[in-house]
XYZ file of C-alpha atoms in Angstrom:
784
model
C 48.725 7.052 -12.756
C 47.670 9.467 -15.418
C 48.937 12.247 -13.207
C 52.403 10.724 -13.437
C 52.236 10.960 -17.209
C 50.959 14.487 -16.938
C 53.896 15.404 -14.706
C 56.341 13.945 -17.176
C 54.646 15.676 -20.082
C 54.727 19.068 -18.292
C 58.417 18.569 -17.356
C 59.317 17.622 -20.948
C 57.341 20.544 -22.353
C 58.921 23.078 -20.054
C 62.521 21.897 -20.320
C 63.299 23.296 -23.813
C 61.841 26.659 -22.914
C 63.729 26.707 -19.672
C 67.081 25.975 -21.260
C 66.460 28.504 -24.013
C 65.833 31.117 -21.339
C 68.906 29.930 -19.380
C 71.113 30.102 -22.435
C 70.021 33.626 -23.087
C 70.820 34.570 -19.494
C 74.299 33.015 -19.733
C 74.940 34.957 -22.917
C 73.921 38.228 -21.248
C 75.565 37.657 -17.903
C 79.089 36.332 -17.688
C 78.910 35.921 -13.967
C 76.319 33.106 -14.211
C 78.274 29.856 -14.680
C 75.905 27.142 -13.382
C 72.171 26.477 -13.600
C 70.360 24.348 -10.972
C 66.898 22.951 -11.676
C 64.767 22.039 -8.665
C 61.341 20.441 -8.800
C 58.756 18.674 -6.641
C 57.181 15.312 -7.489
C 53.466 15.473 -8.132
C 52.072 12.916 -5.648
C 48.321 13.576 -5.653
C 46.186 11.254 -7.749
C 43.042 13.342 -7.447
C 41.506 10.837 -5.053
C 41.409 12.874 -1.874
C 38.582 15.190 -0.836
C 40.958 17.722 0.694
C 41.588 19.854 -2.386
C 38.039 19.743 -3.713
C 36.142 22.949 -4.419
C 32.480 23.043 -3.351
C 30.006 25.142 -5.378
C 26.322 25.743 -4.719
C 24.915 24.888 -1.285
C 26.724 27.452 0.865
C 28.275 29.715 -1.800
C 30.885 29.197 -4.510
C 34.535 28.207 -4.591
C 34.588 27.017 -0.999
C 37.262 24.708 0.410
C 36.046 21.622 2.230
C 37.501 22.810 5.620
C 35.689 26.114 5.289
C 32.183 24.544 5.231
C 30.490 24.131 8.574
C 28.889 20.798 7.679
C 29.901 17.209 7.198
C 30.563 16.949 3.455
C 32.106 14.337 1.172
C 32.944 15.595 -2.316
C 33.464 12.733 -4.780
C 35.501 13.768 -7.824
C 35.321 12.161 -11.276
C 38.557 10.332 -10.500
C 37.087 8.978 -7.303
C 33.817 7.996 -9.070
C 35.917 5.951 -11.408
C 38.137 4.491 -8.753
C 35.196 3.321 -6.587
C 33.139 2.162 -9.577
C 30.166 4.332 -8.495
C 27.168 3.655 -10.737
C 24.191 4.097 -8.447
C 23.292 6.306 -5.445
C 23.757 3.282 -3.150
C 27.445 3.175 -4.100
C 28.259 6.426 -2.324
C 28.106 4.657 0.998
C 31.460 3.130 0.090
C 33.096 6.454 0.768
C 30.641 8.707 2.639
C 29.729 7.777 6.236
C 26.100 7.424 7.315
C 24.710 6.878 3.806
C 23.422 3.287 4.223
C 20.255 2.748 2.169
C 17.461 0.348 1.383
C 17.339 -1.184 -2.107
C 14.560 1.131 -3.301
C 12.816 -1.842 -4.982
C 16.009 -2.480 -6.902
C 16.170 0.943 -8.510
C 17.073 3.649 -5.913
C 16.280 7.149 -7.052
C 17.092 9.023 -3.867
C 19.996 8.961 -1.397
C 19.660 7.857 2.223
C 21.637 9.947 4.653
C 21.685 9.683 8.448
C 18.859 7.172 8.466
C 16.360 8.970 6.240
C 15.742 9.758 2.636
C 17.658 12.813 1.422
C 17.196 15.133 -1.505
C 18.727 14.919 -4.970
C 19.991 18.131 -6.529
C 21.796 18.758 -9.742
C 23.717 21.990 -10.259
C 22.008 23.450 -7.252
C 18.355 22.719 -8.154
C 16.191 19.898 -6.828
C 15.501 17.147 -9.331
C 12.293 15.247 -9.739
C 12.812 11.906 -8.050
C 10.863 8.965 -6.720
C 7.817 8.640 -4.504
C 9.586 8.071 -1.163
C 12.613 6.700 -2.934
C 10.869 4.465 -5.449
C 11.184 6.048 -8.880
C 13.353 6.286 -11.925
C 16.955 5.057 -11.854
C 19.618 7.724 -12.080
C 22.052 7.860 -14.981
C 25.613 9.027 -14.174
C 26.326 9.803 -17.812
C 26.078 13.545 -17.188
C 27.857 13.658 -13.845
C 31.386 14.950 -13.081
C 31.346 15.343 -9.335
C 29.066 14.285 -6.437
C 28.851 16.300 -3.198
C 27.275 14.402 -0.321
C 26.065 16.825 2.414
C 24.615 15.729 5.767
C 21.597 17.555 7.188
C 18.767 19.592 5.725
C 19.404 21.709 2.610
C 20.696 25.277 3.366
C 18.677 28.426 2.945
C 19.988 29.051 -0.560
C 18.401 25.824 -1.726
C 15.162 26.452 0.104
C 12.289 24.401 1.451
C 12.246 20.812 0.171
C 10.674 17.507 0.915
C 13.338 15.301 2.491
C 15.816 16.438 5.115
C 18.192 13.634 6.130
C 20.812 15.228 3.850
C 21.253 15.745 0.162
C 23.430 14.931 -2.854
C 24.320 17.677 -5.253
C 25.384 16.409 -8.673
C 27.670 18.529 -10.817
C 27.132 18.222 -14.541
C 29.952 17.726 -16.957
C 31.248 20.948 -18.458
C 32.465 21.669 -21.972
C 36.059 22.788 -22.649
C 36.787 25.976 -24.595
C 40.529 25.475 -24.921
C 41.186 21.825 -25.829
C 39.640 18.850 -27.623
C 39.532 15.562 -25.848
C 37.381 12.463 -25.617
C 36.875 9.093 -23.957
C 35.341 5.809 -24.941
C 34.424 3.247 -22.274
C 33.148 -0.275 -22.840
C 32.255 -2.707 -20.068
C 30.945 -6.294 -19.818
C 29.925 -8.064 -16.626
C 28.329 -11.209 -15.253
C 24.758 -11.918 -16.174
C 25.080 -10.293 -19.628
C 25.571 -6.808 -18.325
C 26.940 -4.559 -21.095
C 27.431 -0.827 -21.343
C 29.132 1.647 -23.653
C 29.853 5.349 -23.319
C 31.499 7.914 -25.535
C 32.296 11.401 -24.224
C 33.830 14.221 -26.360
C 34.433 17.916 -25.867
C 36.002 20.523 -28.165
C 36.062 24.293 -28.566
C 33.826 25.789 -31.231
C 35.466 29.176 -30.864
C 38.785 28.966 -29.114
C 38.568 30.372 -25.526
C 34.998 31.498 -26.239
C 32.572 28.661 -26.921
C 32.892 24.935 -26.274
C 30.676 21.922 -26.808
C 30.543 18.561 -25.021
C 28.510 15.481 -25.944
C 28.270 12.274 -23.955
C 26.191 9.221 -24.852
C 25.722 6.054 -22.759
C 23.886 2.806 -23.577
C 23.126 0.107 -21.021
C 21.861 -3.314 -21.832
C 22.002 -5.300 -18.599
C 20.714 -8.678 -17.704
C 20.348 -9.586 -14.066
C 21.086 -12.160 -11.412
C 17.443 -11.792 -10.321
C 14.657 -13.613 -12.146
C 12.788 -11.663 -14.838
C 14.960 -8.575 -14.254
C 17.077 -6.274 -16.343
C 17.764 -2.741 -17.423
C 17.976 -1.093 -20.835
C 18.680 2.577 -21.017
C 20.001 5.391 -23.254
C 21.309 8.698 -22.032
C 22.263 11.565 -24.330
C 23.962 14.542 -22.658
C 25.106 17.785 -24.277
C 26.815 20.727 -22.659
C 27.539 24.135 -24.115
C 29.880 26.625 -22.455
C 29.970 30.253 -23.542
C 32.498 32.791 -22.216
C 31.233 36.212 -23.449
C 34.200 37.873 -21.758
C 36.581 37.573 -18.906
C 33.853 38.476 -16.364
C 31.021 36.085 -17.242
C 30.311 32.427 -18.171
C 27.217 30.612 -19.310
C 26.825 26.802 -19.103
C 23.821 25.176 -20.741
C 23.227 21.411 -20.276
C 20.682 19.017 -21.739
C 20.028 15.352 -21.032
C 17.565 12.936 -22.541
C 17.145 9.679 -20.664
C 15.023 6.665 -21.531
C 14.986 3.510 -19.413
C 13.234 0.190 -19.094
C 13.854 -1.373 -15.671
C 12.515 -3.827 -13.128
C 10.537 -3.211 -9.943
C 12.324 -5.764 -7.680
C 10.610 -6.317 -4.328
C 13.090 -8.971 -3.144
C 11.989 -12.040 -1.215
C 8.909 -12.132 0.958
C 8.326 -13.849 4.263
C 11.600 -12.661 5.942
C 11.744 -14.988 8.923
C 14.955 -15.263 10.874
C 15.561 -18.605 9.249
C 15.404 -16.951 5.851
C 17.949 -14.240 6.862
C 20.320 -16.640 8.631
C 20.020 -19.811 6.529
C 18.107 -19.010 3.384
C 15.140 -21.177 4.490
C 11.818 -20.267 2.971
C 8.399 -21.409 4.207
C 6.235 -22.718 1.399
C 2.457 -22.662 1.019
C 0.135 -20.256 -0.783
C -2.056 -17.993 1.331
C -5.786 -18.563 1.345
C -8.525 -15.963 1.702
C -11.580 -16.532 3.931
C -13.602 -17.413 0.801
C -11.087 -20.079 -0.199
C -9.375 -18.134 -2.969
C -5.630 -18.472 -3.355
C -5.309 -15.091 -5.042
C -3.129 -12.962 -2.756
C -5.237 -10.503 -0.745
C -5.377 -8.737 2.556
C -5.996 -11.109 5.469
C -4.895 -14.296 3.682
C -3.508 -16.996 5.904
C -0.764 -19.440 4.971
C -0.806 -23.041 6.191
C 2.901 -23.988 5.900
C 3.545 -26.942 3.584
C 7.311 -27.134 4.166
C 10.575 -25.277 4.442
C 13.097 -25.177 1.580
C 16.362 -23.535 0.677
C 15.296 -20.830 -1.708
C 17.476 -19.556 -4.576
C 18.268 -15.969 -3.794
C 17.590 -15.046 -7.401
C 13.928 -16.008 -6.915
C 12.350 -12.640 -6.170
C 8.970 -10.874 -6.503
C 9.178 -10.017 -10.200
C 7.058 -10.999 -13.182
C 8.046 -11.314 -16.872
C 4.812 -9.563 -17.962
C 5.329 -6.447 -15.942
C 5.734 -3.137 -17.856
C 7.998 -0.517 -16.397
C 9.602 2.300 -18.400
C 10.305 5.986 -18.110
C 11.503 8.913 -20.260
C 12.761 12.204 -18.924
C 14.627 15.161 -20.245
C 16.366 17.921 -18.286
C 17.709 21.376 -19.120
C 20.116 23.315 -16.880
C 21.360 26.844 -17.435
C 23.952 28.435 -15.178
C 24.975 32.033 -15.843
C 27.612 33.796 -13.805
C 28.780 37.395 -14.068
C 31.125 39.579 -12.159
C 29.247 42.876 -11.972
C 32.006 44.828 -10.222
C 34.966 44.300 -7.936
C 32.502 43.760 -5.092
C 29.385 42.222 -6.712
C 28.691 39.076 -8.672
C 25.531 37.533 -10.094
C 24.519 33.874 -10.602
C 21.325 32.739 -12.323
C 20.263 29.035 -12.373
C 17.426 27.809 -14.508
C 16.153 24.253 -14.525
C 13.381 22.365 -16.431
C 12.568 18.672 -16.322
C 9.858 16.654 -17.965
C 9.121 13.108 -16.887
C 6.771 10.316 -18.123
C 6.597 6.990 -16.508
C 4.443 3.863 -16.840
C 4.415 0.778 -14.648
C 1.650 -1.761 -14.930
C 2.442 -4.818 -12.780
C 0.723 -8.173 -12.593
C 0.295 -7.910 -8.863
C -2.209 -5.027 -9.476
C 0.305 -2.210 -8.792
C -0.026 0.706 -11.217
C 1.885 3.954 -11.316
C 1.531 6.100 -14.476
C 2.907 9.629 -14.662
C 1.268 11.039 -17.655
C 3.372 14.152 -17.549
C 5.315 15.827 -14.748
C 6.838 19.237 -15.474
C 9.136 21.092 -13.099
C 10.649 24.485 -13.735
C 12.832 26.541 -11.393
C 14.762 29.778 -11.586
C 17.013 31.103 -8.812
C 18.971 34.362 -8.952
C 21.777 34.909 -6.452
C 23.445 38.269 -5.944
C 26.685 38.191 -3.902
C 27.964 41.517 -2.565
C 31.279 41.851 -0.721
C 31.068 44.956 1.473
C 34.725 44.674 2.384
C 37.356 41.990 2.944
C 35.418 40.666 5.972
C 31.775 40.973 5.066
C 29.800 39.276 2.331
C 26.022 38.989 1.718
C 24.169 36.655 -0.594
C 20.644 37.526 -1.669
C 18.520 34.934 -3.515
C 15.180 35.059 -5.242
C 13.750 31.650 -6.195
C 10.660 30.527 -8.115
C 9.755 26.820 -8.643
C 6.763 25.464 -10.539
C 5.682 21.796 -10.485
C 2.755 20.215 -12.354
C 1.949 16.522 -12.133
C -0.692 14.370 -13.794
C -0.460 10.896 -12.496
C -2.470 7.790 -11.729
C -1.744 5.264 -8.980
C -3.081 2.031 -7.483
C -1.383 0.090 -4.716
C -4.272 -0.759 -2.425
C -4.807 -4.347 -3.543
C -1.188 -5.504 -3.385
C -0.470 -8.460 -1.103
C 3.067 -9.876 -0.848
C 3.105 -12.149 2.227
C 0.466 -14.603 0.940
C 2.569 -15.389 -2.152
C 4.548 -18.611 -2.321
C 7.531 -17.690 -4.499
C 8.544 -21.280 -5.027
C 5.234 -21.993 -6.827
C 4.082 -21.037 -10.339
C 3.946 -17.410 -11.555
C 0.174 -17.515 -11.120
C 0.862 -17.408 -7.290
C 2.092 -13.805 -7.686
C -0.643 -12.428 -9.865
C -3.615 -10.466 -8.570
C -6.546 -10.273 -11.020
C -9.014 -7.801 -9.589
C -12.406 -9.018 -8.589
C -15.583 -7.133 -9.652
C -15.894 -5.801 -6.080
C -12.357 -4.476 -6.201
C -12.863 -2.903 -9.616
C -15.965 -1.196 -8.303
C -13.761 0.687 -5.826
C -11.432 1.869 -8.615
C -11.743 3.623 -11.942
C -10.826 2.114 -15.308
C -8.125 4.300 -16.870
C -7.752 2.223 -20.050
C -9.025 -1.209 -21.006
C -8.060 -3.587 -18.177
C -6.053 -0.973 -16.224
C -7.710 0.188 -12.970
C -6.470 3.036 -10.789
C -7.607 4.858 -7.738
C -9.571 8.084 -8.299
C -7.963 11.315 -7.067
C -10.697 11.952 -4.501
C -13.268 10.155 -2.328
C -16.957 9.755 -3.202
C -19.960 8.395 -1.330
C -22.115 6.866 -4.066
C -24.662 5.201 -1.802
C -24.898 8.054 0.752
C -24.081 5.835 3.711
C -21.571 8.291 5.087
C -18.563 6.233 4.008
C -16.384 6.622 0.969
C -16.749 3.961 -1.705
C -13.301 4.092 -3.314
C -9.715 3.110 -2.633
C -7.287 6.032 -2.611
C -3.631 6.097 -3.486
C -1.596 8.924 -5.133
C -3.640 9.782 -8.246
C -3.541 13.551 -8.805
C -3.643 16.402 -11.219
C -1.804 19.054 -9.202
C 0.256 22.129 -9.584
C 2.309 24.164 -7.188
C 4.098 27.474 -7.071
C 6.963 27.965 -4.613
C 8.382 31.484 -4.272
C 11.318 31.966 -1.971
C 13.435 34.841 -0.667
C 16.726 34.141 1.018
C 19.572 36.040 2.593
C 22.896 34.702 3.903
C 25.492 36.852 5.716
C 29.115 35.647 5.868
C 31.552 37.383 8.185
C 35.219 37.024 8.944
C 36.071 38.090 12.513
C 39.822 38.281 12.042
C 41.989 35.483 10.584
C 40.537 32.600 12.672
C 36.756 32.993 13.123
C 34.186 32.872 10.320
C 30.383 32.984 10.842
C 27.437 32.483 8.520
C 23.786 33.349 9.223
C 20.936 32.670 6.853
C 17.160 32.947 6.601
C 14.606 32.041 3.942
C 10.883 32.348 3.532
C 8.908 30.260 1.007
C 5.361 30.940 -0.163
C 3.429 27.964 -1.437
C 0.359 28.117 -3.667
C -0.927 24.553 -4.311
C -3.965 23.195 -6.094
C -5.030 19.576 -6.712
C -7.802 18.013 -8.754
C -9.125 14.543 -9.372
C -8.208 13.783 -12.987
C -10.358 10.640 -13.206
C -13.467 11.099 -11.138
C -16.022 8.243 -11.205
C -18.739 8.600 -13.880
C -21.499 10.945 -12.733
C -19.416 12.593 -9.994
C -18.134 16.146 -9.803
C -14.349 15.972 -9.686
C -12.990 16.815 -6.232
C -10.509 19.678 -5.946
C -8.902 21.854 -3.380
C -6.218 24.488 -2.977
C -4.066 25.755 -0.152
C -1.606 28.563 0.578
C 1.151 28.098 3.116
C 4.256 29.945 4.273
C 7.308 28.025 5.320
C 10.451 29.294 7.082
C 14.011 28.097 7.358
C 17.115 29.412 9.094
C 20.656 28.488 9.795
C 23.653 29.694 11.730
C 27.202 28.338 11.723
C 30.805 29.111 12.654
C 34.278 27.985 11.589
C 37.252 28.512 13.930
C 40.797 27.858 12.796
C 42.699 26.392 15.731
C 45.835 26.559 13.650
C 46.912 26.159 10.080
C 45.916 22.481 10.068
C 42.836 22.202 12.287
C 39.377 23.848 11.901
C 36.524 23.358 14.289
C 32.957 24.190 13.377
C 29.392 24.240 14.631
C 26.098 24.496 12.762
C 22.383 24.714 13.627
C 19.441 24.830 11.333
C 15.633 24.855 11.331
C 13.695 23.874 8.303
C 10.005 23.598 7.443
C 9.427 21.171 4.603
C 6.622 19.597 2.537
C 5.287 16.072 2.026
C 4.472 15.156 -1.533
C 3.556 12.118 -3.582
C 4.844 10.814 -6.917
C 6.986 13.279 -8.917
C 6.493 15.891 -6.219
C 2.774 16.177 -6.796
C 0.107 16.752 -4.111
C -2.745 14.324 -3.609
C -6.149 14.997 -2.021
C -6.903 13.220 1.286
C -9.951 11.080 2.054
C -11.829 14.216 2.928
C -11.025 15.706 -0.551
C -8.807 18.396 0.874
C -5.098 19.092 0.798
C -3.914 18.325 4.271
C -2.113 21.116 6.097
C -0.052 18.241 7.558
C 1.745 18.147 4.197
C 3.369 21.448 5.132
C 4.102 20.704 8.806
C 7.302 18.727 8.690
C 9.617 20.628 11.048
C 13.261 19.588 10.947
C 16.141 20.683 13.181
C 19.895 20.047 13.153
C 22.725 20.684 15.584
C 26.199 19.596 14.489
C 29.740 20.090 15.717
C 32.884 18.916 13.974
C 36.620 19.065 13.560
C 38.460 19.073 10.207
C 42.150 18.295 9.684
C 43.451 19.632 6.358
C 47.211 20.299 6.488
C 48.710 21.991 3.468
C 52.038 20.163 3.773
C 50.653 16.706 4.264
C 48.870 14.090 2.137
C 46.277 13.369 4.877
C 42.769 14.688 5.409
C 40.373 13.769 8.248
C 37.209 15.045 9.824
C 34.667 14.040 12.396
C 31.248 15.287 13.438
C 28.685 14.730 16.177
C 25.113 15.547 15.354
C 21.536 15.606 16.550
C 18.757 15.808 14.037
C 15.012 15.779 14.375
C 13.077 15.289 11.226
C 9.775 14.079 9.853
C 9.116 10.986 7.763
C 6.139 10.924 5.410
C 3.927 7.873 5.984
C 1.982 6.027 3.319
C -1.251 7.626 4.534
C 0.213 11.139 4.165
C 0.866 11.737 7.880
C 4.240 12.578 9.315
C 6.234 10.667 11.863
C 8.938 12.350 13.936
C 12.377 10.697 14.090
C 15.285 11.838 16.195
C 18.839 10.761 15.408
C 22.048 11.374 17.248
C 25.392 10.079 16.192
C 28.963 10.408 15.204
C 30.660 10.075 11.794
C 34.265 10.342 10.646
C 36.231 10.050 7.391
C 39.966 9.820 6.693
C 41.804 10.140 3.328
C 45.427 9.645 2.283
C 46.472 10.362 -1.272
C 50.151 10.191 -2.289
C 51.371 8.162 -5.203
C 51.659 5.170 -5.239
C 49.099 4.808 -2.389
C 45.536 5.971 -1.878
C 43.505 5.062 1.244
C 40.215 6.138 2.774
C 38.108 4.976 5.677
C 34.763 6.016 7.158
C 32.989 5.173 10.356
C 29.324 5.869 11.370
C 27.428 5.534 14.551
C 23.738 6.540 14.571
C 20.999 6.118 17.197
C 17.742 6.626 15.277
C 14.548 6.529 17.290
C 10.937 7.456 16.861
C 10.414 10.797 18.648
C 7.423 9.781 20.697
C 5.719 9.233 17.378
C 3.471 6.700 15.809
C 4.596 4.346 13.056
C 3.025 1.741 10.773
C 3.874 -1.398 8.828
C 2.311 -3.440 6.066
C 1.889 -6.189 8.750
C 2.830 -6.147 12.424
C 5.168 -9.181 12.123
C 5.924 -11.863 9.641
C 4.396 -14.628 11.786
C 0.960 -13.097 11.377
C 0.901 -14.511 7.797
C 0.923 -18.155 9.125
C -1.348 -20.334 11.135
C -0.025 -22.714 13.791
C -0.608 -25.972 11.843
C 3.120 -26.623 11.595
C 4.688 -25.419 14.863
C 7.796 -27.375 13.915
C 8.295 -24.817 11.158
C 6.806 -21.637 12.602
C 4.479 -20.625 15.421
C 2.111 -18.436 13.442
C -0.500 -16.220 14.964
C -3.148 -16.684 12.203
C -3.919 -12.975 12.084
C -3.614 -12.952 8.362
C -1.553 -10.746 6.077
C -1.138 -8.130 4.893
C -2.893 -6.523 7.836
C -2.002 -2.810 8.039
C -0.807 -2.084 11.574
C -0.377 1.227 13.251
C 1.895 1.318 16.246
C 1.315 3.618 19.229
C 3.706 6.545 19.719
C 6.994 5.370 21.096
C 10.734 5.979 21.254
C 11.737 2.609 19.749
C 14.717 2.210 17.490
C 13.899 2.875 13.840
C 13.997 -0.372 11.887
C 16.153 -0.918 8.787
C 19.162 1.175 9.894
C 22.476 -0.269 11.201
C 23.721 1.527 14.290
C 27.327 1.166 13.203
C 29.048 0.868 9.848
C 32.649 0.979 8.693
C 33.932 1.409 5.140
C 37.448 1.309 3.761
C 38.986 1.772 0.330
C 42.429 1.836 -1.170
C 44.697 1.254 -4.059
C 48.375 0.699 -4.767
C 50.175 1.522 -8.017
C 52.638 -1.345 -8.526
C 54.259 0.699 -11.316
C 53.251 3.378 -13.788
C 50.974 0.942 -15.661
C 49.597 -1.507 -13.138
C 47.479 -0.742 -10.032
C 45.443 -2.842 -7.621
C 42.647 -1.703 -5.305
C 40.107 -2.826 -2.765
C 36.969 -1.642 -0.924
C 34.908 -2.998 1.886
C 31.800 -2.278 3.968
C 30.843 -3.646 7.402
C 27.429 -3.070 9.011
C 26.362 -3.890 12.535
C 23.315 -6.067 13.175
C 20.016 -4.169 13.066
C 16.217 -4.899 13.237
C 14.382 -5.423 9.945
C 10.888 -4.813 11.450
C 9.430 -2.422 14.025
C 9.004 -5.034 16.691
C 12.555 -6.340 16.123
C 11.349 -9.886 15.706
C 13.786 -10.379 12.778
C 17.278 -8.992 12.541
C 19.852 -8.609 9.748
C 23.010 -9.889 11.404
C 26.482 -8.347 11.211
C 27.606 -8.475 7.594
C 30.399 -7.324 5.352
C 31.189 -6.987 1.633
C 34.684 -6.967 0.148
C 35.489 -5.914 -3.407
C 38.782 -5.898 -5.290
C 39.889 -4.347 -8.555
C 42.948 -4.108 -10.794
C 43.800 -2.092 -13.889
C 46.539 -2.080 -16.453
C 47.391 0.790 -18.782
C 48.663 -0.533 -22.134
C 49.360 3.002 -23.158
C 48.882 6.373 -21.442
C 45.506 6.526 -23.158
C 44.231 2.922 -22.964
C 43.359 1.098 -19.754
C 41.688 -2.231 -18.886
C 40.139 -2.653 -15.480
C 38.695 -5.714 -13.725
C 36.292 -5.348 -10.802
C 35.350 -8.343 -8.659
C 32.567 -7.557 -6.161
C 31.701 -9.490 -3.068
C 34.772 -11.715 -3.491
C 33.955 -13.770 -0.418
C 30.410 -14.400 -1.788
C 28.624 -13.244 1.294
C 24.808 -13.819 1.471
C 23.940 -10.305 2.581
C 20.553 -8.644 2.958
C 19.152 -5.147 3.149
C 15.681 -3.590 3.556
C 13.582 -3.112 0.392
C 11.934 0.244 1.235
C 12.842 3.312 3.205
C 10.965 3.966 6.440
C 10.503 0.363 7.380
C 6.948 0.007 6.052
C 7.690 -3.381 4.505
C 10.070 -4.495 7.256
C 7.880 -7.516 8.212
C 7.088 -8.373 4.656
C 10.131 -8.141 2.380
C 13.941 -8.376 2.418
C 16.317 -7.759 -0.465
C 19.090 -10.326 -1.161
C 22.264 -8.568 -2.265
C 24.314 -9.893 -5.233
C 26.684 -12.826 -4.963
C 30.234 -12.643 -6.306
C 30.331 -10.937 -9.674
C 32.841 -9.399 -12.011
C 33.003 -6.610 -14.562
C 35.662 -5.816 -17.185
C 35.972 -2.208 -18.384
C 38.079 -0.956 -21.320
C 38.608 2.794 -21.564
C 40.496 4.879 -24.115
C 41.191 8.608 -23.948
C 41.758 10.518 -27.224
């Protein structure tokens, strides 16, 4: 809609100048007696991916059809149209991005059935421990590029390889002043406010942009909410016509809820919302939740879906600040330089009443990558990259005494709380009064040959990663383009126990490893509209714990297994991007083998094969998109594990009319033998669709929907999440060209949908996350 106003403004602006020129021509040339003005209607609304420019992963200023990967660029207009506020929302437009809830606060994307990486401006951000971490603020973001498969050689060795999201920061303007204010209010007292303003400091030389966002959100779920503040500032400096320098800073503070959903996910709970009551009992008669507790069912009730595993006395907050610097310079007609610098500091504290503790007392990450691009001739280009990354983490963790299945959520809050016994405290270390964490190493105090402590992710570690990369791009005539890349990364890692038990010498270890990655791809233009491509890559990656740190194993060493995650990708696709049409479409078939980090630090191989496709149509007054995914994700003759083998293990058989329990007790950590079973928690098929229609220049209406095929929630497939769908609608009205009011209504059919709580299926037999019922949000925005 705003593009229509822009077109009118441009036409009005140009008309006087045009007629002045025409009048002068008539005066000078008597033979010209008539002037004809021809124009073309601007139809694009900025909501198609076809005309996007991709910077970073494979080079700069690349068109979508010229990238030999499955990519979905999401522009700022598309972010607004689809109401994208979390990483989970990208699945509305990008195929094969279905994700678990991430304990209610996803910090990483899920792509092709596995956690992916999160980048910003081409550098890897600190994120969560296997997806559980700090929520992401979109206050600083202008574009989101979703890329399938392992990061390319320019980005280097990482930790997660399903795919990655590259966030592009907002940039300051050097030639015009403009701003935007946005206010929103939604169901359950969810309020937010954002102001964004940019202006030149020195015309065409220096520009500044500042954006501030405040969230104060209640929640549908009990004892839940989010309060956050994000301050973002961007400075753009143009020293001359051959160079640019963008410097960005963000300060983000958030208080949020660790939401584990509903426990005891029987099929009756998933299908009918029926919850089995009764508090678990330990062998000694205690009703405090603990490993091996057994539940004697006392009944079956319809549970309110807002009743989840949260606690009003939990503490959970984080503060982080980030700095990005991107300097580009054209050195000559054939050479250009790009330097990217990144620094992030993170502090986080969660102390939960169920005995879970994660405290990051300081995590600092710094990275600098220099890329030199040299064009030998019109057909040959080489990119050289030198990359250094430093990561230091001081953190304390304790998750070994958690127990979810024994808890009766329908009872008092005391049912959920796990006060530690003296025996449990003896296997931990007191960090501060009343707060107990695992030590960062194992110690045998009584010399019986067995360690006397519980281990989790506590660490004081630092790592240096130094990488060298080269990428050769070649045009073999007008139709064929190839790209070949290689990178080597040198790791120097050390870890210490920051809180060794009294009287013990703190455990420590160090390791040096070399990791390799390589890629090869081709693009072939079948004609002006169609491009086919193929890509293959090999990537060696790391396994890390919270904030990217490295923990010692039970033998007080850094496991070489942490550097043994081999990942491969083979992908072929076809892209349709006609220049004289409003359509764009692509499709890809792929086979990926990648490793998944387990809770004990080991790696499980997973092989996925599948197909994905996306279609876009953008021509005023219509915009439409659709995406389809098929994925077959299986363990690659690899072992797996779960918190408990199956949900029925938590119950005895005293009420067979309710459930035929096994009486094993739960939680009871279960390791499954190597197999080729289907990976739990991932739908084999999904279909998404979106669209909007501009009724007139002021009023538009839109919709979006997502369908997922039935899939197993647990490893043994004893419980399934059935076929389900979500349908959302929206409408907006522009009172003036600058002021717009929008209404979003989500889950309009009030479906009672579910999704997994945690990536990798570890809690598949223990927890399930109830998605939100019907809800609405009203947003007022004003441009100035």
